[in-house]
Tab-separated table of C-alpha atoms in Angstrom:
chain	number	residue	atom	x	y	z
A	1	MET	CA	-14.282	4.881	4.982
A	2	HIS	CA	-13.079	4.157	1.463
A	3	GLU	CA	-10.631	1.556	2.735
A	4	ILE	CA	-13.284	-1.173	2.577
A	5	GLY	CA	-13.573	-0.704	-1.186
A	6	ILE	CA	-9.808	-0.742	-1.524
A	7	VAL	CA	-9.512	-3.969	0.497
A	8	LYS	CA	-12.299	-5.622	-1.514
A	9	SER	CA	-10.639	-4.618	-4.786
A	10	MET	CA	-7.267	-5.872	-3.551
A	11	CYS	CA	-8.765	-9.251	-2.628
A	12	GLN	CA	-10.493	-9.525	-6.012
A	13	THR	CA	-7.235	-8.706	-7.808
A	14	VAL	CA	-5.242	-11.275	-5.819
A	15	LEU	CA	-7.893	-13.968	-6.279
A	16	ALA	CA	-8.068	-13.303	-10.040
A	17	TYR	CA	-4.273	-13.507	-10.284
A	18	ALA	CA	-4.247	-16.781	-8.333
A	19	GLU	CA	-6.935	-18.271	-10.560
A	20	GLU	CA	-5.213	-17.174	-13.795
A	21	ASN	CA	-1.923	-18.674	-12.629
A	22	HIS	CA	-3.368	-21.846	-11.067
A	23	ILE	CA	-2.177	-20.937	-7.567
A	24	PRO	CA	-4.255	-22.924	-5.069
A	25	VAL	CA	-3.002	-21.288	-1.841
A	26	ILE	CA	-1.554	-17.890	-0.992
A	27	SER	CA	0.305	-17.493	2.288
A	28	GLU	CA	1.021	-13.739	2.315
A	29	ILE	CA	0.118	-10.569	0.476
A	30	VAL	CA	2.514	-7.618	0.675
A	31	VAL	CA	1.022	-4.196	-0.039
A	32	GLU	CA	2.576	-0.754	-0.185
A	33	ILE	CA	0.597	2.204	1.127
A	34	GLY	CA	1.914	5.680	0.418
A	35	GLU	CA	1.925	8.204	3.258
A	36	GLY	CA	0.121	10.704	1.060
A	37	SER	CA	-2.381	8.274	-0.454
A	38	GLY	CA	-5.170	9.088	1.972
A	39	ILE	CA	-5.428	5.389	2.837
A	40	ILE	CA	-5.182	4.631	6.548
A	41	PRO	CA	-3.033	1.500	7.051
A	42	MET	CA	-4.674	0.668	10.392
A	43	TYR	CA	-8.096	0.501	8.705
A	44	VAL	CA	-6.757	-1.716	5.911
A	45	GLU	CA	-5.232	-4.026	8.529
A	46	GLU	CA	-8.492	-4.186	10.526
A	47	LEU	CA	-10.759	-4.660	7.491
A	48	TYR	CA	-8.684	-7.297	5.707
A	49	PRO	CA	-9.687	-10.284	7.909
A	50	VAL	CA	-13.353	-9.300	7.653
A	51	VAL	CA	-13.311	-8.983	3.855
A	52	ALA	CA	-11.137	-12.091	3.335
A	53	ASN	CA	-13.087	-14.253	5.807
A	54	ASP	CA	-15.410	-15.970	3.327
A	55	THR	CA	-12.801	-16.285	0.578
A	56	PRO	CA	-9.794	-18.516	-0.133
A	57	LEU	CA	-7.693	-15.696	1.376
A	58	LYS	CA	-9.094	-16.125	4.902
A	59	ASP	CA	-5.846	-17.613	6.280
A	60	THR	CA	-3.568	-15.324	4.283
A	61	LYS	CA	-1.312	-12.911	6.164
A	62	LEU	CA	-1.397	-9.261	5.076
A	63	ILE	CA	1.887	-7.360	5.294
A	64	ILE	CA	1.703	-3.582	4.986
A	65	GLU	CA	4.711	-1.468	4.060
A	66	ILE	CA	4.496	2.312	4.308
A	67	ILE	CA	6.067	4.273	1.448
A	68	PRO	CA	7.314	7.726	2.481
A	69	GLY	CA	5.809	10.752	0.769
A	70	MET	CA	8.862	12.245	-0.864
A	71	ALA	CA	9.110	15.369	-3.008
A	72	GLU	CA	11.701	17.430	-4.848
A	73	CYS	CA	11.726	21.178	-4.235
A	74	GLU	CA	11.231	23.045	-7.509
A	75	GLU	CA	13.275	25.988	-6.181
A	76	CYS	CA	16.437	24.338	-4.826
A	77	ASP	CA	16.146	20.652	-5.867
A	78	GLU	CA	16.163	19.399	-2.241
A	79	ILE	CA	14.582	15.951	-1.787
A	80	PHE	CA	12.454	15.850	1.357
A	81	ASN	CA	9.633	14.063	3.193
A	82	VAL	CA	6.459	16.058	2.609
A	83	LEU	CA	4.643	15.075	5.829
A	84	GLU	CA	7.634	15.479	8.125
A	85	ASN	CA	8.196	18.974	6.756
A	86	GLU	CA	4.505	19.948	6.515
A	87	GLY	CA	4.820	20.478	2.754
A	88	HIS	CA	7.672	22.968	3.009
A	89	CYS	CA	11.199	22.432	1.737
A	90	PRO	CA	13.484	22.147	4.776
A	91	ASN	CA	16.285	23.827	2.814
A	92	CYS	CA	14.606	26.958	1.395
A	93	GLY	CA	11.058	26.917	2.822
A	94	SER	CA	9.329	26.787	-0.576
A	95	THR	CA	6.050	24.937	-1.016
A	96	ASN	CA	6.654	24.433	-4.756
A	97	LYS	CA	7.401	20.759	-5.120
A	98	LEU	CA	7.220	17.751	-7.398
A	99	ILE	CA	5.822	14.694	-5.606
A	100	LEU	CA	8.105	11.691	-6.172
A	101	SER	CA	6.512	8.963	-4.068
A	102	GLY	CA	3.934	8.163	-1.437
A	103	LEU	CA	0.642	8.596	-3.280
A	104	ASP	CA	0.077	4.984	-4.317
A	105	PHE	CA	-1.446	1.770	-3.064
A	106	ASN	CA	0.233	-1.259	-4.648
A	107	ILE	CA	0.112	-5.010	-4.298
A	108	ARG	CA	3.851	-5.596	-4.276
A	109	GLU	CA	4.115	-9.340	-3.691
A	110	ILE	CA	1.987	-12.444	-3.459
A	111	HIS	CA	3.684	-15.296	-1.596
A	112	ILE	CA	2.825	-18.955	-1.936
A	113	PRO	CA	3.636	-21.511	0.751
A	114	ASP	CA	6.762	-23.617	0.461
A	115	ASN	CA	5.808	-27.256	-0.064
């Protein structure tokens, strides 16, 4: 389960950013997980409270957004969802494709509470 390392790294990155920018409290962290990244969102969601428990992030809400795994067919230029179409272009059936999105894990936003 590589998700624990990913969650730990995410927490370290957010805490370092908060320290560098003199942010005392973070209310929410928004992350993007690509469908083709190999990262299981459910595991990230379950591990986050455990990893964040003994840190200043323990009361921070984690919001996960799933980014579709999109590709462009190299034969007919069709844009399609790779997982929904099992890697085949729905227009011509080719498996030759250029991946456009859905392989990443990103910290998209860090929210601070309104005072």
